[in-house]
mmCIF file of N, CA and C in Angstrom:
data_model
loop_
_atom_site.group_PDB
_atom_site.id
_atom_site.type_symbol
_atom_site.label_atom_id
_atom_site.label_comp_id
_atom_site.label_asym_id
_atom_site.label_seq_id
_atom_site.Cartn_x
_atom_site.Cartn_y
_atom_site.Cartn_z
ATOM 1 N N MET Q 253 0.846 -1.166 0.000
ATOM 2 C CA MET Q 253 0.000 0.000 0.000
ATOM 3 C C MET Q 253 0.902 1.244 0.000
ATOM 4 N N SER Q 254 0.643 2.138 -0.924
ATOM 5 C CA SER Q 254 1.504 3.296 -1.134
ATOM 6 C C SER Q 254 1.292 4.382 -0.081
ATOM 7 N N THR Q 255 2.415 4.986 0.297
ATOM 8 C CA THR Q 255 2.337 6.143 1.187
ATOM 9 C C THR Q 255 2.684 7.425 0.439
ATOM 10 N N GLN Q 256 2.601 7.369 -0.891
ATOM 11 C CA GLN Q 256 2.807 8.573 -1.692
ATOM 12 C C GLN Q 256 1.536 9.412 -1.643
ATOM 13 N N PRO Q 257 1.678 10.740 -1.512
ATOM 14 C CA PRO Q 257 0.487 11.598 -1.490
ATOM 15 C C PRO Q 257 -0.342 11.421 -2.765
ATOM 16 N N LEU Q 258 -1.656 11.406 -2.606
ATOM 17 C CA LEU Q 258 -2.559 11.326 -3.739
ATOM 18 C C LEU Q 258 -2.782 12.714 -4.333
ATOM 19 N N SER Q 259 -3.020 12.770 -5.627
ATOM 20 C CA SER Q 259 -3.347 14.042 -6.281
ATOM 21 C C SER Q 259 -4.782 14.424 -5.918
ATOM 22 N N GLN Q 260 -5.139 15.670 -6.146
ATOM 23 C CA GLN Q 260 -6.502 16.128 -5.872
ATOM 24 C C GLN Q 260 -7.515 15.311 -6.671
ATOM 25 N N LYS Q 261 -7.198 15.005 -7.915
ATOM 26 C CA LYS Q 261 -8.101 14.198 -8.748
ATOM 27 C C LYS Q 261 -8.257 12.790 -8.184
ATOM 28 N N GLU Q 262 -7.157 12.185 -7.752
ATOM 29 C CA GLU Q 262 -7.230 10.849 -7.159
ATOM 30 C C GLU Q 262 -8.095 10.863 -5.899
ATOM 31 N N ILE Q 263 -7.941 11.899 -5.094
ATOM 32 C CA ILE Q 263 -8.744 12.030 -3.876
ATOM 33 C C ILE Q 263 -10.224 12.150 -4.234
ATOM 34 N N GLU Q 264 -10.537 13.009 -5.190
ATOM 35 C CA GLU Q 264 -11.933 13.188 -5.609
ATOM 36 C C GLU Q 264 -12.513 11.896 -6.161
ATOM 37 N N ASP Q 265 -11.738 11.178 -6.965
ATOM 38 C CA ASP Q 265 -12.200 9.900 -7.516
ATOM 39 C C ASP Q 265 -12.470 8.891 -6.407
ATOM 40 N N ARG Q 266 -11.576 8.806 -5.441
ATOM 41 C CA ARG Q 266 -11.725 7.854 -4.338
ATOM 42 C C ARG Q 266 -12.901 8.228 -3.442
ATOM 43 N N LEU Q 267 -13.124 9.522 -3.244
ATOM 44 C CA LEU Q 267 -14.247 9.966 -2.412
ATOM 45 C C LEU Q 267 -15.593 9.558 -3.006
ATOM 46 N N ARG Q 268 -15.685 9.542 -4.324
ATOM 47 C CA ARG Q 268 -16.933 9.125 -4.975
ATOM 48 C C ARG Q 268 -17.311 7.688 -4.611
ATOM 49 N N GLU Q 269 -16.327 6.890 -4.258
ATOM 50 C CA GLU Q 269 -16.553 5.495 -3.882
ATOM 51 C C GLU Q 269 -16.888 5.341 -2.395
ATOM 52 N N LEU Q 270 -16.862 6.450 -1.649
ATOM 53 C CA LEU Q 270 -17.072 6.403 -0.199
ATOM 54 C C LEU Q 270 -18.140 7.413 0.235
ATOM 55 N N PRO Q 271 -19.399 7.136 -0.050
ATOM 56 C CA PRO Q 271 -20.458 8.060 0.381
ATOM 57 C C PRO Q 271 -20.397 8.288 1.888
ATOM 58 N N GLY Q 272 -20.615 9.526 2.296
ATOM 59 C CA GLY Q 272 -20.585 9.863 3.712
ATOM 60 C C GLY Q 272 -19.234 10.351 4.199
ATOM 61 N N TRP Q 273 -18.178 10.092 3.429
ATOM 62 C CA TRP Q 273 -16.840 10.548 3.792
ATOM 63 C C TRP Q 273 -16.586 11.893 3.131
ATOM 64 N N SER Q 274 -15.741 12.698 3.759
ATOM 65 C CA SER Q 274 -15.386 13.996 3.206
ATOM 66 C C SER Q 274 -13.923 14.284 3.528
ATOM 67 N N VAL Q 275 -13.406 15.319 2.895
ATOM 68 C CA VAL Q 275 -12.041 15.756 3.166
ATOM 69 C C VAL Q 275 -12.109 17.183 3.675
ATOM 70 N N GLY Q 276 -11.409 17.438 4.769
ATOM 71 C CA GLY Q 276 -11.301 18.778 5.329
ATOM 72 C C GLY Q 276 -10.033 18.881 6.137
ATOM 73 N N ASP Q 277 -9.358 19.996 6.027
ATOM 74 C CA ASP Q 277 -8.099 20.204 6.765
ATOM 75 C C ASP Q 277 -7.111 19.073 6.506
ATOM 76 N N ASP Q 278 -7.018 18.641 5.239
ATOM 77 C CA ASP Q 278 -6.090 17.585 4.831
ATOM 78 C C ASP Q 278 -6.327 16.261 5.551
ATOM 79 N N ARG Q 279 -7.577 16.005 5.943
ATOM 80 C CA ARG Q 279 -7.918 14.758 6.617
ATOM 81 C C ARG Q 279 -9.160 14.153 5.981
ATOM 82 N N LEU Q 280 -9.197 12.834 5.926
ATOM 83 C CA LEU Q 280 -10.362 12.088 5.485
ATOM 84 C C LEU Q 280 -11.224 11.872 6.722
ATOM 85 N N ARG Q 281 -12.547 12.202 6.620
ATOM 86 C CA ARG Q 281 -13.406 12.206 7.811
ATOM 87 C C ARG Q 281 -14.743 11.522 7.560
ATOM 88 N N ARG Q 282 -15.287 10.971 8.651
ATOM 89 C CA ARG Q 282 -16.645 10.413 8.608
ATOM 90 C C ARG Q 282 -17.165 10.324 10.030
ATOM 91 N N GLU Q 283 -18.443 10.597 10.208
ATOM 92 C CA GLU Q 283 -19.107 10.368 11.493
ATOM 93 C C GLU Q 283 -20.240 9.381 11.272
ATOM 94 N N TYR Q 284 -20.341 8.414 12.166
ATOM 95 C CA TYR Q 284 -21.403 7.412 12.136
ATOM 96 C C TYR Q 284 -22.328 7.621 13.326
ATOM 97 N N ARG Q 285 -23.613 7.360 13.113
ATOM 98 C CA ARG Q 285 -24.605 7.315 14.191
ATOM 99 C C ARG Q 285 -24.978 5.860 14.402
ATOM 100 N N LEU Q 286 -25.131 5.509 15.675
ATOM 101 C CA LEU Q 286 -25.468 4.136 16.037
ATOM 102 C C LEU Q 286 -26.642 4.139 17.003
ATOM 103 N N GLY Q 287 -27.145 2.941 17.327
ATOM 104 C CA GLY Q 287 -28.333 2.822 18.157
ATOM 105 C C GLY Q 287 -28.156 3.246 19.598
ATOM 106 N N ASP Q 288 -26.974 3.003 20.148
ATOM 107 C CA ASP Q 288 -26.734 3.362 21.544
ATOM 108 C C ASP Q 288 -25.223 3.365 21.810
ATOM 109 N N HIS Q 289 -24.870 3.613 23.061
ATOM 110 C CA HIS Q 289 -23.462 3.726 23.428
ATOM 111 C C HIS Q 289 -22.719 2.399 23.278
ATOM 112 N N PHE Q 290 -23.367 1.303 23.623
ATOM 113 C CA PHE Q 290 -22.709 0.002 23.496
ATOM 114 C C PHE Q 290 -22.354 -0.293 22.045
ATOM 115 N N ALA Q 291 -23.284 -0.016 21.129
ATOM 116 C CA ALA Q 291 -23.021 -0.251 19.694
ATOM 117 C C ALA Q 291 -21.884 0.640 19.206
ATOM 118 N N ALA Q 292 -21.865 1.892 19.658
ATOM 119 C CA ALA Q 292 -20.797 2.807 19.259
ATOM 120 C C ALA Q 292 -19.445 2.314 19.784
ATOM 121 N N THR Q 293 -19.429 1.858 21.024
ATOM 122 C CA THR Q 293 -18.188 1.348 21.613
ATOM 123 C C THR Q 293 -17.703 0.103 20.877
ATOM 124 N N ALA Q 294 -18.624 -0.773 20.510
ATOM 125 C CA ALA Q 294 -18.250 -1.983 19.764
ATOM 126 C C ALA Q 294 -17.642 -1.620 18.412
ATOM 127 N N LEU Q 295 -18.195 -0.598 17.751
ATOM 128 C CA LEU Q 295 -17.621 -0.160 16.478
ATOM 129 C C LEU Q 295 -16.202 0.365 16.682
ATOM 130 N N VAL Q 296 -15.982 1.133 17.730
ATOM 131 C CA VAL Q 296 -14.636 1.660 18.003
ATOM 132 C C VAL Q 296 -13.645 0.512 18.190
ATOM 133 N N VAL Q 297 -14.024 -0.507 18.919
ATOM 134 C CA VAL Q 297 -13.132 -1.649 19.148
ATOM 135 C C VAL Q 297 -12.831 -2.354 17.826
ATOM 136 N N HIS Q 298 -13.842 -2.516 16.996
ATOM 137 C CA HIS Q 298 -13.645 -3.176 15.705
ATOM 138 C C HIS Q 298 -12.730 -2.328 14.807
ATOM 139 N N VAL Q 299 -12.933 -1.018 14.787
ATOM 140 C CA VAL Q 299 -12.062 -0.128 14.009
ATOM 141 C C VAL Q 299 -10.626 -0.210 14.537
ATOM 142 N N ALA Q 300 -10.466 -0.242 15.845
ATOM 143 C CA ALA Q 300 -9.118 -0.331 16.428
ATOM 144 C C ALA Q 300 -8.404 -1.602 15.963
ATOM 145 N N ARG Q 301 -9.145 -2.701 15.845
ATOM 146 C CA ARG Q 301 -8.541 -3.947 15.371
ATOM 147 C C ARG Q 301 -8.077 -3.810 13.924
ATOM 148 N N ILE Q 302 -8.894 -3.197 13.095
ATOM 149 C CA ILE Q 302 -8.520 -2.973 11.696
ATOM 150 C C ILE Q 302 -7.287 -2.082 11.617
ATOM 151 N N GLN Q 303 -7.255 -1.055 12.421
ATOM 152 C CA GLN Q 303 -6.109 -0.136 12.419
ATOM 153 C C GLN Q 303 -4.823 -0.865 12.803
ATOM 154 N N GLN Q 304 -4.910 -1.770 13.754
ATOM 155 C CA GLN Q 304 -3.734 -2.549 14.133
ATOM 156 C C GLN Q 304 -3.289 -3.439 12.977
ATOM 157 N N GLU Q 305 -4.247 -4.072 12.294
ATOM 158 C CA GLU Q 305 -3.910 -4.924 11.153
ATOM 159 C C GLU Q 305 -3.215 -4.136 10.051
ATOM 160 N N LEU Q 306 -3.697 -2.919 9.799
ATOM 161 C CA LEU Q 306 -3.130 -2.085 8.739
ATOM 162 C C LEU Q 306 -1.897 -1.305 9.193
ATOM 163 N N ASP Q 307 -1.649 -1.272 10.504
ATOM 164 C CA ASP Q 307 -0.611 -0.428 11.084
ATOM 165 C C ASP Q 307 -0.795 1.020 10.613
ATOM 166 N N HIS Q 308 -2.045 1.461 10.696
ATOM 167 C CA HIS Q 308 -2.411 2.817 10.280
ATOM 168 C C HIS Q 308 -3.578 3.252 11.158
ATOM 169 N N HIS Q 309 -3.406 4.343 11.887
ATOM 170 C CA HIS Q 309 -4.341 4.706 12.944
ATOM 171 C C HIS Q 309 -4.973 6.070 12.721
ATOM 172 N N SER Q 310 -6.281 6.099 12.884
ATOM 173 C CA SER Q 310 -7.026 7.354 12.778
ATOM 174 C C SER Q 310 -7.228 7.937 14.166
ATOM 175 N N ASP Q 311 -7.699 9.194 14.191
ATOM 176 C CA ASP Q 311 -8.228 9.753 15.421
ATOM 177 C C ASP Q 311 -9.664 9.263 15.506
ATOM 178 N N LEU Q 312 -10.019 8.669 16.612
ATOM 179 C CA LEU Q 312 -11.371 8.167 16.841
ATOM 180 C C LEU Q 312 -12.000 8.959 17.980
ATOM 181 N N THR Q 313 -13.243 9.382 17.787
ATOM 182 C CA THR Q 313 -13.965 10.079 18.831
ATOM 183 C C THR Q 313 -15.248 9.311 19.105
ATOM 184 N N LEU Q 314 -15.417 8.898 20.343
ATOM 185 C CA LEU Q 314 -16.587 8.149 20.765
ATOM 186 C C LEU Q 314 -17.525 9.079 21.510
ATOM 187 N N GLY Q 315 -18.762 9.168 21.023
ATOM 188 C CA GLY Q 315 -19.813 9.898 21.720
ATOM 189 C C GLY Q 315 -20.818 8.895 22.246
ATOM 190 N N TYR Q 316 -21.931 9.377 22.785
ATOM 191 C CA TYR Q 316 -22.939 8.462 23.326
ATOM 192 C C TYR Q 316 -23.377 7.455 22.264
ATOM 193 N N ASN Q 317 -23.774 7.941 21.101
ATOM 194 C CA ASN Q 317 -24.190 7.034 20.015
ATOM 195 C C ASN Q 317 -23.559 7.445 18.684
ATOM 196 N N THR Q 318 -22.373 8.017 18.751
ATOM 197 C CA THR Q 318 -21.658 8.429 17.550
ATOM 198 C C THR Q 318 -20.201 7.979 17.616
ATOM 199 N N VAL Q 319 -19.648 7.769 16.437
ATOM 200 C CA VAL Q 319 -18.220 7.507 16.295
ATOM 201 C C VAL Q 319 -17.737 8.363 15.137
ATOM 202 N N ALA Q 320 -16.694 9.151 15.370
ATOM 203 C CA ALA Q 320 -16.105 9.981 14.323
ATOM 204 C C ALA Q 320 -14.675 9.518 14.073
ATOM 205 N N LEU Q 321 -14.309 9.446 12.790
ATOM 206 C CA LEU Q 321 -12.954 9.091 12.386
ATOM 207 C C LEU Q 321 -12.369 10.248 11.594
ATOM 208 N N SER Q 322 -11.093 10.458 11.771
ATOM 209 C CA SER Q 322 -10.359 11.490 11.037
ATOM 210 C C SER Q 322 -8.950 10.955 10.833
ATOM 211 N N VAL Q 323 -8.487 10.939 9.565
ATOM 212 C CA VAL Q 323 -7.200 10.296 9.307
ATOM 213 C C VAL Q 323 -6.452 10.980 8.166
ATOM 214 N N ASN Q 324 -5.148 10.980 8.272
ATOM 215 C CA ASN Q 324 -4.235 11.274 7.175
ATOM 216 C C ASN Q 324 -2.960 10.482 7.459
ATOM 217 N N THR Q 325 -1.995 10.587 6.579
ATOM 218 C CA THR Q 325 -0.779 9.779 6.736
ATOM 219 C C THR Q 325 0.363 10.672 7.225
ATOM 220 N N HIS Q 326 0.696 10.521 8.496
ATOM 221 C CA HIS Q 326 1.748 11.344 9.104
ATOM 222 C C HIS Q 326 3.094 11.145 8.418
ATOM 223 N N SER Q 327 3.388 9.897 8.033
ATOM 224 C CA SER Q 327 4.686 9.613 7.415
ATOM 225 C C SER Q 327 4.802 10.202 6.011
ATOM 226 N N ALA Q 328 3.683 10.702 5.461
ATOM 227 C CA ALA Q 328 3.696 11.369 4.150
ATOM 228 C C ALA Q 328 3.443 12.862 4.331
ATOM 229 N N GLY Q 329 3.827 13.387 5.476
ATOM 230 C CA GLY Q 329 3.711 14.819 5.717
ATOM 231 C C GLY Q 329 2.292 15.281 6.018
ATOM 232 N N GLY Q 330 1.447 14.366 6.519
ATOM 233 C CA GLY Q 330 0.081 14.738 6.857
ATOM 234 C C GLY Q 330 -0.821 14.895 5.640
ATOM 235 N N THR Q 331 -0.485 14.189 4.562
ATOM 236 C CA THR Q 331 -1.302 14.231 3.352
ATOM 237 C C THR Q 331 -2.154 12.963 3.279
ATOM 238 N N LEU Q 332 -3.014 12.915 2.276
ATOM 239 C CA LEU Q 332 -3.843 11.723 2.071
ATOM 240 C C LEU Q 332 -3.150 10.766 1.113
ATOM 241 N N THR Q 333 -3.179 9.486 1.490
ATOM 242 C CA THR Q 333 -2.545 8.429 0.699
ATOM 243 C C THR Q 333 -3.514 7.254 0.557
ATOM 244 N N GLU Q 334 -3.085 6.245 -0.174
ATOM 245 C CA GLU Q 334 -3.866 5.021 -0.317
ATOM 246 C C GLU Q 334 -4.167 4.396 1.040
ATOM 247 N N LYS Q 335 -3.259 4.537 1.988
ATOM 248 C CA LYS Q 335 -3.463 3.957 3.318
ATOM 249 C C LYS Q 335 -4.729 4.513 3.959
ATOM 250 N N ASP Q 336 -4.973 5.793 3.797
ATOM 251 C CA ASP Q 336 -6.159 6.412 4.403
ATOM 252 C C ASP Q 336 -7.437 5.864 3.786
ATOM 253 N N PHE Q 337 -7.423 5.723 2.473
ATOM 254 C CA PHE Q 337 -8.612 5.225 1.793
ATOM 255 C C PHE Q 337 -8.817 3.730 2.047
ATOM 256 N N GLU Q 338 -7.747 2.977 2.193
ATOM 257 C CA GLU Q 338 -7.877 1.557 2.551
ATOM 258 C C GLU Q 338 -8.544 1.427 3.919
ATOM 259 N N LEU Q 339 -8.127 2.238 4.871
ATOM 260 C CA LEU Q 339 -8.748 2.211 6.195
ATOM 261 C C LEU Q 339 -10.227 2.564 6.088
ATOM 262 N N ALA Q 340 -10.553 3.622 5.352
ATOM 263 C CA ALA Q 340 -11.952 4.038 5.199
ATOM 264 C C ALA Q 340 -12.785 2.925 4.564
ATOM 265 N N GLU Q 341 -12.262 2.275 3.554
ATOM 266 C CA GLU Q 341 -12.991 1.196 2.885
ATOM 267 C C GLU Q 341 -13.245 0.030 3.841
ATOM 268 N N ARG Q 342 -12.254 -0.298 4.637
ATOM 269 C CA ARG Q 342 -12.418 -1.394 5.602
ATOM 270 C C ARG Q 342 -13.461 -1.034 6.659
ATOM 271 N N VAL Q 343 -13.458 0.209 7.119
ATOM 272 C CA VAL Q 343 -14.452 0.642 8.107
ATOM 273 C C VAL Q 343 -15.846 0.613 7.491
ATOM 274 N N GLU Q 344 -15.967 1.059 6.254
ATOM 275 C CA GLU Q 344 -17.271 1.032 5.572
ATOM 276 C C GLU Q 344 -17.812 -0.390 5.468
ATOM 277 N N THR Q 345 -16.941 -1.352 5.340
ATOM 278 C CA THR Q 345 -17.354 -2.748 5.228
ATOM 279 C C THR Q 345 -17.967 -3.276 6.527
ATOM 280 N N ILE Q 346 -17.415 -2.860 7.652
ATOM 281 C CA ILE Q 346 -17.875 -3.409 8.937
ATOM 282 C C ILE Q 346 -18.934 -2.554 9.634
ATOM 283 N N ALA Q 347 -19.004 -1.277 9.316
ATOM 284 C CA ALA Q 347 -19.912 -0.363 10.027
ATOM 285 C C ALA Q 347 -21.379 -0.803 9.984
ATOM 286 N N PRO Q 348 -21.918 -1.234 8.844
ATOM 287 C CA PRO Q 348 -23.330 -1.644 8.826
ATOM 288 C C PRO Q 348 -23.631 -2.800 9.782
ATOM 289 N N GLY Q 349 -22.692 -3.683 10.002
ATOM 290 C CA GLY Q 349 -22.883 -4.789 10.924
ATOM 291 C C GLY Q 349 -23.063 -4.343 12.367
ATOM 292 N N HIS Q 350 -22.667 -3.111 12.664
ATOM 293 C CA HIS Q 350 -22.839 -2.538 14.002
ATOM 294 C C HIS Q 350 -24.072 -1.635 14.033
ATOM 295 N N GLY Q 351 -24.787 -1.567 12.934
ATOM 296 C CA GLY Q 351 -25.977 -0.700 12.874
ATOM 297 C C GLY Q 351 -25.644 0.753 12.609
ATOM 298 N N ALA Q 352 -24.440 1.016 12.128
ATOM 299 C CA ALA Q 352 -24.000 2.393 11.883
ATOM 300 C C ALA Q 352 -24.577 2.928 10.582
ATOM 301 N N HIS Q 353 -24.901 4.196 10.608
ATOM 302 C CA HIS Q 353 -25.331 4.891 9.396
ATOM 303 C C HIS Q 353 -24.901 6.339 9.463
#
């Protein structure tokens, strides 16, 4: 997985494949709503496991029934890379199983 910064066009193309995600302040972001605090906490734990597998970690914010992710690649100067989009894609795959929307 490349840690080379993506071009603006590459970022825009990749974002089209990730409804609900956005880019702001050089970070890829998404907030999920869940049924309750337990479901939100379970999603955070599942995301943490994926992050360990990828060796790529986002900022995670846990609210009562929300989970927010914000990520960029520090080793690429805080820009967006394939690693960020791989993490987002993996989270999108598991989020519905936790009731996230």
